[in-house]
CSV table of C-alpha atoms and ligand atoms in Angstrom, one decimal:
chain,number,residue,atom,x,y,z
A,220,UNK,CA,3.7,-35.4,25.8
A,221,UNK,CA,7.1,-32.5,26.1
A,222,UNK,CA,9.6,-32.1,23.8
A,223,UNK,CA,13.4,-32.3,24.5
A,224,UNK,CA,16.4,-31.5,23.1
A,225,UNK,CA,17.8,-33.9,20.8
A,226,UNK,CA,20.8,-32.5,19.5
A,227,UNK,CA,22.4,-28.8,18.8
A,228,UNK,CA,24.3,-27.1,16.5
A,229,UNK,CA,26.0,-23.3,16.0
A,230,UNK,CA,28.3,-21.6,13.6
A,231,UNK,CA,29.7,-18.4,13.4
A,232,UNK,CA,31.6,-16.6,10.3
A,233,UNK,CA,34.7,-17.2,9.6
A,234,UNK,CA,35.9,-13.4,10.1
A,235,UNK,CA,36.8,-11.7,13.1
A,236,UNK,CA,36.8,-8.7,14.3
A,237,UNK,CA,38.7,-7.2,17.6
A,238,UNK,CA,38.8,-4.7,19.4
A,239,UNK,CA,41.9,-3.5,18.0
A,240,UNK,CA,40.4,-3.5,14.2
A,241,UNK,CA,37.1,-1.4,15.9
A,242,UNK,CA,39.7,1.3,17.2
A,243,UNK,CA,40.9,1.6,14.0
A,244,UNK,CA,36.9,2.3,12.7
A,245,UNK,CA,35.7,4.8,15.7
A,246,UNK,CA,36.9,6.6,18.8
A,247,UNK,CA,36.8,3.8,21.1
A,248,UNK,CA,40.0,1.2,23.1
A,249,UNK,CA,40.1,-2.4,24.0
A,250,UNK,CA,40.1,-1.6,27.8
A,251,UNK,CA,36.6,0.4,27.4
A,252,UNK,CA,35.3,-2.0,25.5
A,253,UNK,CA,36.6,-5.1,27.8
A,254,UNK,CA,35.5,-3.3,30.8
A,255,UNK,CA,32.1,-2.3,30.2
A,256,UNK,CA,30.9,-5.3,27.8
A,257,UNK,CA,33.2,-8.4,28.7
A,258,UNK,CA,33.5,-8.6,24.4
A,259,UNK,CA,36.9,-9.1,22.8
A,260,UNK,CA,35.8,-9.8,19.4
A,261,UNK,CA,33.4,-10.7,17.5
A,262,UNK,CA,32.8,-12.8,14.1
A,263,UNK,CA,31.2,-10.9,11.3
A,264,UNK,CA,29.7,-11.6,8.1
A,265,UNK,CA,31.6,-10.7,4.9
A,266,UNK,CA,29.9,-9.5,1.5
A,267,UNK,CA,27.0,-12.2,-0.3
A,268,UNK,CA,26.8,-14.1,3.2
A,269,UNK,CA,23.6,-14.3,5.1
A,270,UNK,CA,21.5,-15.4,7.9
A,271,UNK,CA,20.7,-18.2,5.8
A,272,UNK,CA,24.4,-19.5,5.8
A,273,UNK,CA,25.1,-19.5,8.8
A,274,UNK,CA,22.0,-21.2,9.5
A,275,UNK,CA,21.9,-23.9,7.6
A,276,UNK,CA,25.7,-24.2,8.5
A,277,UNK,CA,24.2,-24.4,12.2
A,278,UNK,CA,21.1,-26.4,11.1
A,279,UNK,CA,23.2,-29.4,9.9
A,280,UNK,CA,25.5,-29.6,13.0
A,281,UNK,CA,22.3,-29.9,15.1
A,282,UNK,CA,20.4,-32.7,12.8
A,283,UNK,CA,23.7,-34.9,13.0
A,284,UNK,CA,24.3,-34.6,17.1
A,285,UNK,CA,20.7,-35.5,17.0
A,286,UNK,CA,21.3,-38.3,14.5
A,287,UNK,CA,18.8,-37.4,12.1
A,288,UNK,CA,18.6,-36.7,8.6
A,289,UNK,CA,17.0,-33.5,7.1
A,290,UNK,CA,13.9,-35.8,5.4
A,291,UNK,CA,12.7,-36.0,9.1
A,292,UNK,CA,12.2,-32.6,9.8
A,293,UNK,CA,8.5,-32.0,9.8
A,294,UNK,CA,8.8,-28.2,11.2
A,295,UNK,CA,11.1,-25.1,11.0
A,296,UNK,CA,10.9,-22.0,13.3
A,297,UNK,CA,13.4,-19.3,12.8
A,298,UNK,CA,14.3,-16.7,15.3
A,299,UNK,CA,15.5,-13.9,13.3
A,300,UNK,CA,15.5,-9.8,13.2
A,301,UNK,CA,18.1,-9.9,9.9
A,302,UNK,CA,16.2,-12.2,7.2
A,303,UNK,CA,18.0,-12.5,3.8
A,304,UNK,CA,15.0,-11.1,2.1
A,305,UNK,CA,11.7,-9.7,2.8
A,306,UNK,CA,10.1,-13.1,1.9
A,307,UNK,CA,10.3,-15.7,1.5
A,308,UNK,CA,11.4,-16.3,4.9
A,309,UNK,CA,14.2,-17.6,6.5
A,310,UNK,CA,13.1,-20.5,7.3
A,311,UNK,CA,11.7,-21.5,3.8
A,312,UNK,CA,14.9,-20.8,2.1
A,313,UNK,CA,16.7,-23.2,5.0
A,314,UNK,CA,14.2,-25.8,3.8
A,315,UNK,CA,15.2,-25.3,0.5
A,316,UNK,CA,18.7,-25.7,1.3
A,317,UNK,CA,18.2,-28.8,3.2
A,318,UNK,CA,16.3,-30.4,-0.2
A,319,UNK,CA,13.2,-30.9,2.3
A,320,UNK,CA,9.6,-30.1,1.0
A,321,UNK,CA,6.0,-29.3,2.4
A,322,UNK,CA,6.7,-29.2,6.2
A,323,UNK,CA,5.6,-25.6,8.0
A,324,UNK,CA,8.7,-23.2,7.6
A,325,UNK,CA,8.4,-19.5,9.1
A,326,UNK,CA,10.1,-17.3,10.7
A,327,UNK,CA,9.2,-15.0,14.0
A,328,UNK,CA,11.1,-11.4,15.3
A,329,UNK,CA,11.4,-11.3,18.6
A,330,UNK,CA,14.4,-9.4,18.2
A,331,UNK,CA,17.5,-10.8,21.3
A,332,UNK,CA,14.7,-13.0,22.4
A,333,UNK,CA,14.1,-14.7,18.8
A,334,UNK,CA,15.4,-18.3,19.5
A,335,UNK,CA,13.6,-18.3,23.0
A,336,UNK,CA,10.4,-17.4,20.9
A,337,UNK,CA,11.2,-20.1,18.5
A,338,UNK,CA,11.5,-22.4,21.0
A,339,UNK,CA,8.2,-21.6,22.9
A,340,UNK,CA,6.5,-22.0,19.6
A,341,UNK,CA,8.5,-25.2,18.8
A,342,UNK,CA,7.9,-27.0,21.8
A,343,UNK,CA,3.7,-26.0,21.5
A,344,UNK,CA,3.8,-28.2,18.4
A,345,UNK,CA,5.3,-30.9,19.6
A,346,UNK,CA,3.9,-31.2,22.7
A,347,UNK,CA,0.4,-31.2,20.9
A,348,UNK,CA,1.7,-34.1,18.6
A,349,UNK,CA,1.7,-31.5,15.4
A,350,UNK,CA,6.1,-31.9,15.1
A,351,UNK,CA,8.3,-35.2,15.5
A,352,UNK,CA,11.1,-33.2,14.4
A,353,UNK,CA,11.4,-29.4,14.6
A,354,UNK,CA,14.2,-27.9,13.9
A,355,UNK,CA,14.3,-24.6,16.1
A,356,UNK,CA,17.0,-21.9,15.1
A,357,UNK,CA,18.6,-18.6,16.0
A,358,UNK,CA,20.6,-16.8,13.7
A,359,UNK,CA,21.3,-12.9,13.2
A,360,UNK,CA,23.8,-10.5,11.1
A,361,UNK,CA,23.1,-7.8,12.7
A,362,UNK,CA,26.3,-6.6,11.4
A,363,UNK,CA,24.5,-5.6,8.5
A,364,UNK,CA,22.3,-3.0,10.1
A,365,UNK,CA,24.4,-1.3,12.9
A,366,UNK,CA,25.7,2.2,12.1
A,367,UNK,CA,29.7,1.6,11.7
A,368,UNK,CA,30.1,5.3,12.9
A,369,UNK,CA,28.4,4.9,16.1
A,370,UNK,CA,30.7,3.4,18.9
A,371,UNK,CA,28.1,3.2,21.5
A,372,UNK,CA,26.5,0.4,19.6
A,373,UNK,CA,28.8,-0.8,16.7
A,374,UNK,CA,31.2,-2.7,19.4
A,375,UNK,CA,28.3,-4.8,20.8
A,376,UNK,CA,27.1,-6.8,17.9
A,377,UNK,CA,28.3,-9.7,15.8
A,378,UNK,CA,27.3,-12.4,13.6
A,379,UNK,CA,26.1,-16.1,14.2
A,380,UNK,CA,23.9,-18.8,14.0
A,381,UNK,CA,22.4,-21.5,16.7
A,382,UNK,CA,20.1,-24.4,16.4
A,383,UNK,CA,18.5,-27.5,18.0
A,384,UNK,CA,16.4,-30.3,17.5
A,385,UNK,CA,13.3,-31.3,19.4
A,386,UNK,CA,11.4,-34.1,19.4
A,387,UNK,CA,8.4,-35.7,21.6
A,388,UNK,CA,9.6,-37.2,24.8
A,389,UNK,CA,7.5,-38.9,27.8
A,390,UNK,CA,9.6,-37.2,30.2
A,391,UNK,CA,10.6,-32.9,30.0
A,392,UNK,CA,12.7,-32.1,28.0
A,393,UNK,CA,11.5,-28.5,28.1
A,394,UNK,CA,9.5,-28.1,31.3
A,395,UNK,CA,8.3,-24.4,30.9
A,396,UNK,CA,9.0,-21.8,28.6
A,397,UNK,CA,7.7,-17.9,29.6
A,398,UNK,CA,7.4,-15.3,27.0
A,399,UNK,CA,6.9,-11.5,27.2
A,400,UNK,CA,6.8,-8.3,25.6
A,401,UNK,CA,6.3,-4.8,26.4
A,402,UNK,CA,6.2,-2.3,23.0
A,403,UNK,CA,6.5,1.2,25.2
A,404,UNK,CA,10.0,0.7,25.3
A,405,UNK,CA,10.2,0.5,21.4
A,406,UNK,CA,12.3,3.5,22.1
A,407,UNK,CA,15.3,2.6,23.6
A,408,UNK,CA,16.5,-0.1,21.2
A,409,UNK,CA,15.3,-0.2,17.8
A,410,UNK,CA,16.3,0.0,13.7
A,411,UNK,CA,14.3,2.8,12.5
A,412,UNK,CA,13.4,1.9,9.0
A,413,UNK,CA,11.7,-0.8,7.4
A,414,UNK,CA,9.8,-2.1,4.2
A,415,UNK,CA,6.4,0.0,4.7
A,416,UNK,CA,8.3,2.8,5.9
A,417,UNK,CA,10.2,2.8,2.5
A,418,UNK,CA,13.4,2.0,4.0
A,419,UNK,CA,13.9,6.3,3.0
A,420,UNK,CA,16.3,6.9,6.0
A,421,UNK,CA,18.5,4.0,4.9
A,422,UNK,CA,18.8,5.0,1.6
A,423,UNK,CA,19.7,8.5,3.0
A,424,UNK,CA,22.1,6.7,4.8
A,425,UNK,CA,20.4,7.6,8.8
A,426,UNK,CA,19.7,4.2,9.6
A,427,UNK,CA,21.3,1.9,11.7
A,428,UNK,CA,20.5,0.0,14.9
A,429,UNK,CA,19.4,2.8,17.6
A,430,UNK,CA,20.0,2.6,21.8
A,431,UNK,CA,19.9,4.3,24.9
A,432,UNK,CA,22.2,1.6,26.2
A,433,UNK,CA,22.5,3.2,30.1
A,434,UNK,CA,18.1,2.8,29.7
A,435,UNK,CA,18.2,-0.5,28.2
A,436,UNK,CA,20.6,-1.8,30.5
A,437,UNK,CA,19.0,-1.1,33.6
A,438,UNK,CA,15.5,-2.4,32.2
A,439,UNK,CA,17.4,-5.6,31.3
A,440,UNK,CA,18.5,-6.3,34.4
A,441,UNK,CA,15.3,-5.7,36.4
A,442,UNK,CA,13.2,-7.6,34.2
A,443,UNK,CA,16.0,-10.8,33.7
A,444,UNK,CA,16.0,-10.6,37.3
A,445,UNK,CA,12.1,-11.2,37.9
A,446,UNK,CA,11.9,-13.5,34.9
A,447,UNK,CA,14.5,-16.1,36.0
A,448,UNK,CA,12.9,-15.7,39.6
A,449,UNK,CA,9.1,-16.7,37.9
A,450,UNK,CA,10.3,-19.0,35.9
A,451,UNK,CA,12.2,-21.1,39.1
A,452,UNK,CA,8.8,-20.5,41.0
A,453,UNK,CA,6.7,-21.8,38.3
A,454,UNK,CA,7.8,-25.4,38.4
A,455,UNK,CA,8.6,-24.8,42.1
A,456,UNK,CA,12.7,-24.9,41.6
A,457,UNK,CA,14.9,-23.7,43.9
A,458,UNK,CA,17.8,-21.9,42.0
A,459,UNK,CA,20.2,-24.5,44.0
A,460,UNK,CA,18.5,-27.3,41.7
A,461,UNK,CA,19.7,-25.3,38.7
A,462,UNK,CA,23.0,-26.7,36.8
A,463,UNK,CA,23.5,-24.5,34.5
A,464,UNK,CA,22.5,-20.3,33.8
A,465,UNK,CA,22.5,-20.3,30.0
A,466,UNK,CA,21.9,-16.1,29.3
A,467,UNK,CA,21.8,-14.0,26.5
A,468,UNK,CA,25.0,-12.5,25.6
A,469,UNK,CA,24.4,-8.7,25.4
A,470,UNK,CA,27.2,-7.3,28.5
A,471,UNK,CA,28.7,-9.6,30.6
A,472,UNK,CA,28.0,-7.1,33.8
A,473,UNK,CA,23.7,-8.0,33.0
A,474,UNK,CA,24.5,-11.8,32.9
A,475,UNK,CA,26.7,-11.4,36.4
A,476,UNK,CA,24.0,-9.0,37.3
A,477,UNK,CA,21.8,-12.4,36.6
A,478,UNK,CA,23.8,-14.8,38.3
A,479,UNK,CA,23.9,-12.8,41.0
A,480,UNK,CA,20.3,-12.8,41.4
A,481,UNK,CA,20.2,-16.7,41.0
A,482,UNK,CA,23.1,-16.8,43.5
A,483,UNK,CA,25.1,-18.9,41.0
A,484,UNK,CA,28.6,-18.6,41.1
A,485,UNK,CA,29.6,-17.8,37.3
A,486,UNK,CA,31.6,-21.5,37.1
A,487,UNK,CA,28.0,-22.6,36.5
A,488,UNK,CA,26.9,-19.9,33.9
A,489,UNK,CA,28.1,-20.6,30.1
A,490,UNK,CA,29.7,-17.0,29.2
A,491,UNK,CA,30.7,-17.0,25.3
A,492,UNK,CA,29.9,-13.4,25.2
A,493,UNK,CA,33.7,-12.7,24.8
A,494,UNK,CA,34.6,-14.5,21.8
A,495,UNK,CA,31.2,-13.9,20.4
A,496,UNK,CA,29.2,-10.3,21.1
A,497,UNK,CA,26.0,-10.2,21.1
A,498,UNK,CA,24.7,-12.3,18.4
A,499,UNK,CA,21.4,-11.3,18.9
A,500,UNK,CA,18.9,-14.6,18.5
A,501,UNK,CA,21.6,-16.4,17.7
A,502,UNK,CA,23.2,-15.8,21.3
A,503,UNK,CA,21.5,-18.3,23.5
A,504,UNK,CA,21.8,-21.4,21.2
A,505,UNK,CA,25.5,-20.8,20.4
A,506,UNK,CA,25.9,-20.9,24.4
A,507,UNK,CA,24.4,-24.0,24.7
A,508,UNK,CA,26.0,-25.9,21.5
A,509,UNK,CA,29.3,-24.3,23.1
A,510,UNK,CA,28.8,-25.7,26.6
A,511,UNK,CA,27.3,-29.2,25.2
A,512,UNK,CA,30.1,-29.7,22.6
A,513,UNK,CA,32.9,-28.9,25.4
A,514,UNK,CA,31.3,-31.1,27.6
A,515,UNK,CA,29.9,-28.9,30.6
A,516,UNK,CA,26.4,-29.4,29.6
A,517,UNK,CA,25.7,-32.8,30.3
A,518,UNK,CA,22.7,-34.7,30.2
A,519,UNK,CA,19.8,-34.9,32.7
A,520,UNK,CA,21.5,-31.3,34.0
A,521,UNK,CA,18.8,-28.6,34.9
A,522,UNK,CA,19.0,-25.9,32.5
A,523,UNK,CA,17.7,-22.4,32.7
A,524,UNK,CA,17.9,-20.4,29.3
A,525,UNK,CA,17.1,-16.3,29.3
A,526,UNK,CA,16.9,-13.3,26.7
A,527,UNK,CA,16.0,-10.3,26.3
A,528,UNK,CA,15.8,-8.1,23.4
A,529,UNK,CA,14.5,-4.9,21.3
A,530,UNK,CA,10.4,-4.5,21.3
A,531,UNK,CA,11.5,-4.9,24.5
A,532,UNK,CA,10.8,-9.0,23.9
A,533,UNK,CA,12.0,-11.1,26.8
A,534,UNK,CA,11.7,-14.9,27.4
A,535,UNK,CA,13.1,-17.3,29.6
A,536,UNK,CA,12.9,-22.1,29.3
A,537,UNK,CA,13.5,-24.3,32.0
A,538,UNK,CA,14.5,-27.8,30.4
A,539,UNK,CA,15.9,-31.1,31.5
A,540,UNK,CA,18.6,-31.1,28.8
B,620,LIG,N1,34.4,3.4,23.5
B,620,LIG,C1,34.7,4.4,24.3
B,620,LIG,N2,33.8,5.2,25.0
B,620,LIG,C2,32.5,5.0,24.7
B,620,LIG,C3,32.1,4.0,23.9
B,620,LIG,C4,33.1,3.2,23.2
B,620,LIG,N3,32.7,2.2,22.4
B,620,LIG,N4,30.7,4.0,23.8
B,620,LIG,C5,30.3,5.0,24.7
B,620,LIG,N5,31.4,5.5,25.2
B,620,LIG,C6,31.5,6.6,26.2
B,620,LIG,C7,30.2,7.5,26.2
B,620,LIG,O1,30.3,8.5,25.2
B,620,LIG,C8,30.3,8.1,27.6
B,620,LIG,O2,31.2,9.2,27.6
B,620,LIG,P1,30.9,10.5,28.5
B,620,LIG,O3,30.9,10.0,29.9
B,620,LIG,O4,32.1,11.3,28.1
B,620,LIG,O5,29.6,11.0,28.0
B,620,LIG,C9,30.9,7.0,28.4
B,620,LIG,O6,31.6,6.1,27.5
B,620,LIG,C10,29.9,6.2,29.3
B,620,LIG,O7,28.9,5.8,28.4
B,620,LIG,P2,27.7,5.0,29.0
B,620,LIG,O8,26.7,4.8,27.9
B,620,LIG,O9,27.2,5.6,30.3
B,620,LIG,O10,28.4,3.6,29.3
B,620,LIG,P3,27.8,2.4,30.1
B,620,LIG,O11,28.6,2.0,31.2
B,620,LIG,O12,26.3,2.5,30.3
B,620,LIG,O13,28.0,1.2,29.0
B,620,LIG,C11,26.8,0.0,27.3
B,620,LIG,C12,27.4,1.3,27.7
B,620,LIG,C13,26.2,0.1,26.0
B,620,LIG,C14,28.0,-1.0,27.3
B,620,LIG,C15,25.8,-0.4,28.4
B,620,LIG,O14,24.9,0.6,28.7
B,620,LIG,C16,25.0,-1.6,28.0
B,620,LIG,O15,25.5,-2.7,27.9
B,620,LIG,N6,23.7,-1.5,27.9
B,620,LIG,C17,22.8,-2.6,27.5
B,620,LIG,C18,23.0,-2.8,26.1
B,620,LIG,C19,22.3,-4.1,25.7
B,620,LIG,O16,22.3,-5.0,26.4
B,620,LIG,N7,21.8,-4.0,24.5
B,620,LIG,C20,21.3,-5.2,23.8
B,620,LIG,C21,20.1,-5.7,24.5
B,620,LIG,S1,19.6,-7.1,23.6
């Protein structure tokens, strides 16, 4: 038994922000910001909305390109660093939105990497016949926790949701899907405050997300770079059988970086990262719904999906889409 992809789904808020508005908020330009990340705006929550909007927003595009209705949905796994509240979860209050009742809902941190945690976990279920219908998300505001005076770190991130449906197939569908983590480099990329810390630098107004970019950036790139090369060698792929590189959107010098590696030419790697930022989890699935609803993404294409995120947590899929 695998699972495959059945149908996806995205959504990102309505609000943007460019480049122009950010120089306006810190000492920073278009140019630097075009030149050394690839973004040229971002969308961004506004006041009351949440994760949970823009997933379910995300959630019900993916059930209806999969052509099923929410009553089937028999398991929900949320990638998320940015939950609405401490509990319940994420993905209980999705399922409460979609009127559904009883099935698992949860959701994991895995930081950049959440949706391709979700979807390791995901596919585990269905393979082993406990999911017909699993509804596997990514979705972030990360907008919410960035430090709006700090223009090393408050031009990268944005807002967003992704999802997709999988369901059992006799045929991959997800071939592999590789997932890592390595906690000494909690240093280089983090948020430091939280609930049993007593969230006591946020309220003195010192929080905010944390990075040695120049540190993360080269880690990134090294370990992207072995991953995508394990992951081809696993199932004994050669990178020229690959159709599409579908990265995490964090710089768009790592995903060339990437390509590079893979010796693909960037006409065959989805790149949203301008429009979109890094939308932490919520990255990898909006590059997919975006290449699948523009019509690059066909079906039967080999697909390689990668991220890579805070802990550090990195993870990669191979999947027959
Ligand atoms: N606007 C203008 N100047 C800026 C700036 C901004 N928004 N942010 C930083 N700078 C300045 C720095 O202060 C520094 O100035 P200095 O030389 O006078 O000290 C200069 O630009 C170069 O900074 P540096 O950090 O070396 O730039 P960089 O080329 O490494 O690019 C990142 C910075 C963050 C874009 C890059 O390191 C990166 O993308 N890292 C990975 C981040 C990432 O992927 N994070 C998420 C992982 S999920």
């Amino acid at each position: 038994m695998f699972s495959r992809i059945a149908g996806t789904g995205s959504y990102l808020p309505e609000k943007i922000l460019t480049n122009a508005d950010l120089e306006k908020l810190v000492d920073t330009n278009d140019e630097w910001i075009r030149t050394r990340t690839g973004i040229s705006r971002r969308h961004v929550v506004v006041p009351g909305e949440t994760t949970t909007d823009l997933a379910e927003r995300a959630a019900r595009k993916a059930l209806e390109a999969a052509g099923v209705e929410p009553g089937d949905v028999d398991l929900i796994c949320v990638g998320t660093t940015t939950p609405d509240l401490v509990f319940p979860n994420v993905g209980t209050l999705l399922q409460r939105r979609l009127g559904i009742h009883g099935c698992a809902a949860f959701s994991l941190e895995a930081a950049c990497a959440g949706f391709l945690y979700a979807l390791g976990v995901a596919d585990k279920f269905v393979r082993l016949g406990d999911a017909k219908c699993a509804l596997v998300i990514g979705a972030d505001t990360l907008t919410r926790i960035v430090d709006w005076t700090d223009r090393s770190t408050c031009v990268l991130f944005a807002d967003g949701a992704g999802a997709v449906v999988l369901q059992p197939a006799k045929e991959p569908g997800i071939i592999s899907t590789h997932l890592h983590a390595d906690g000494k480099y909690k240093d280089l990329l983090l948020y430091p405050d939280g609930v049993s810390l007593g969230f006591d630098l946020m309220r003195a107004g010192k929080a905010g997300v944390r990075m040695k970019g120049n540190e993360v950036y080269k880690v990134a790139v090294n370990t992207l770079g072995q991953l995508v090369t394990k992951t081809l060698a696993a199932n004994g792929v050669s990178q020229s059988d690959l159709d599409w590189l579908i990265p995490h959107q964090a710089n768009i010098r790592i995903i060339e970086a990437i390509a590079k590696r893979l010796e693909m030419p960037m006409e065959k790697v989805i790149v949203t990262i301008g429009d979109h930022g890094n939308t932490s989890a919520a990255s990898v699935p909006l590059a997919l719904d975006t290449g699948v609803r523009d019509g690059r993404v066909k079906r039967g294409q080999l697909l390689l999906l990668e991220a890579f995120g805070g802990g550090f947590t990195w993870g990669s899929a191979l999947l027959r889409y």
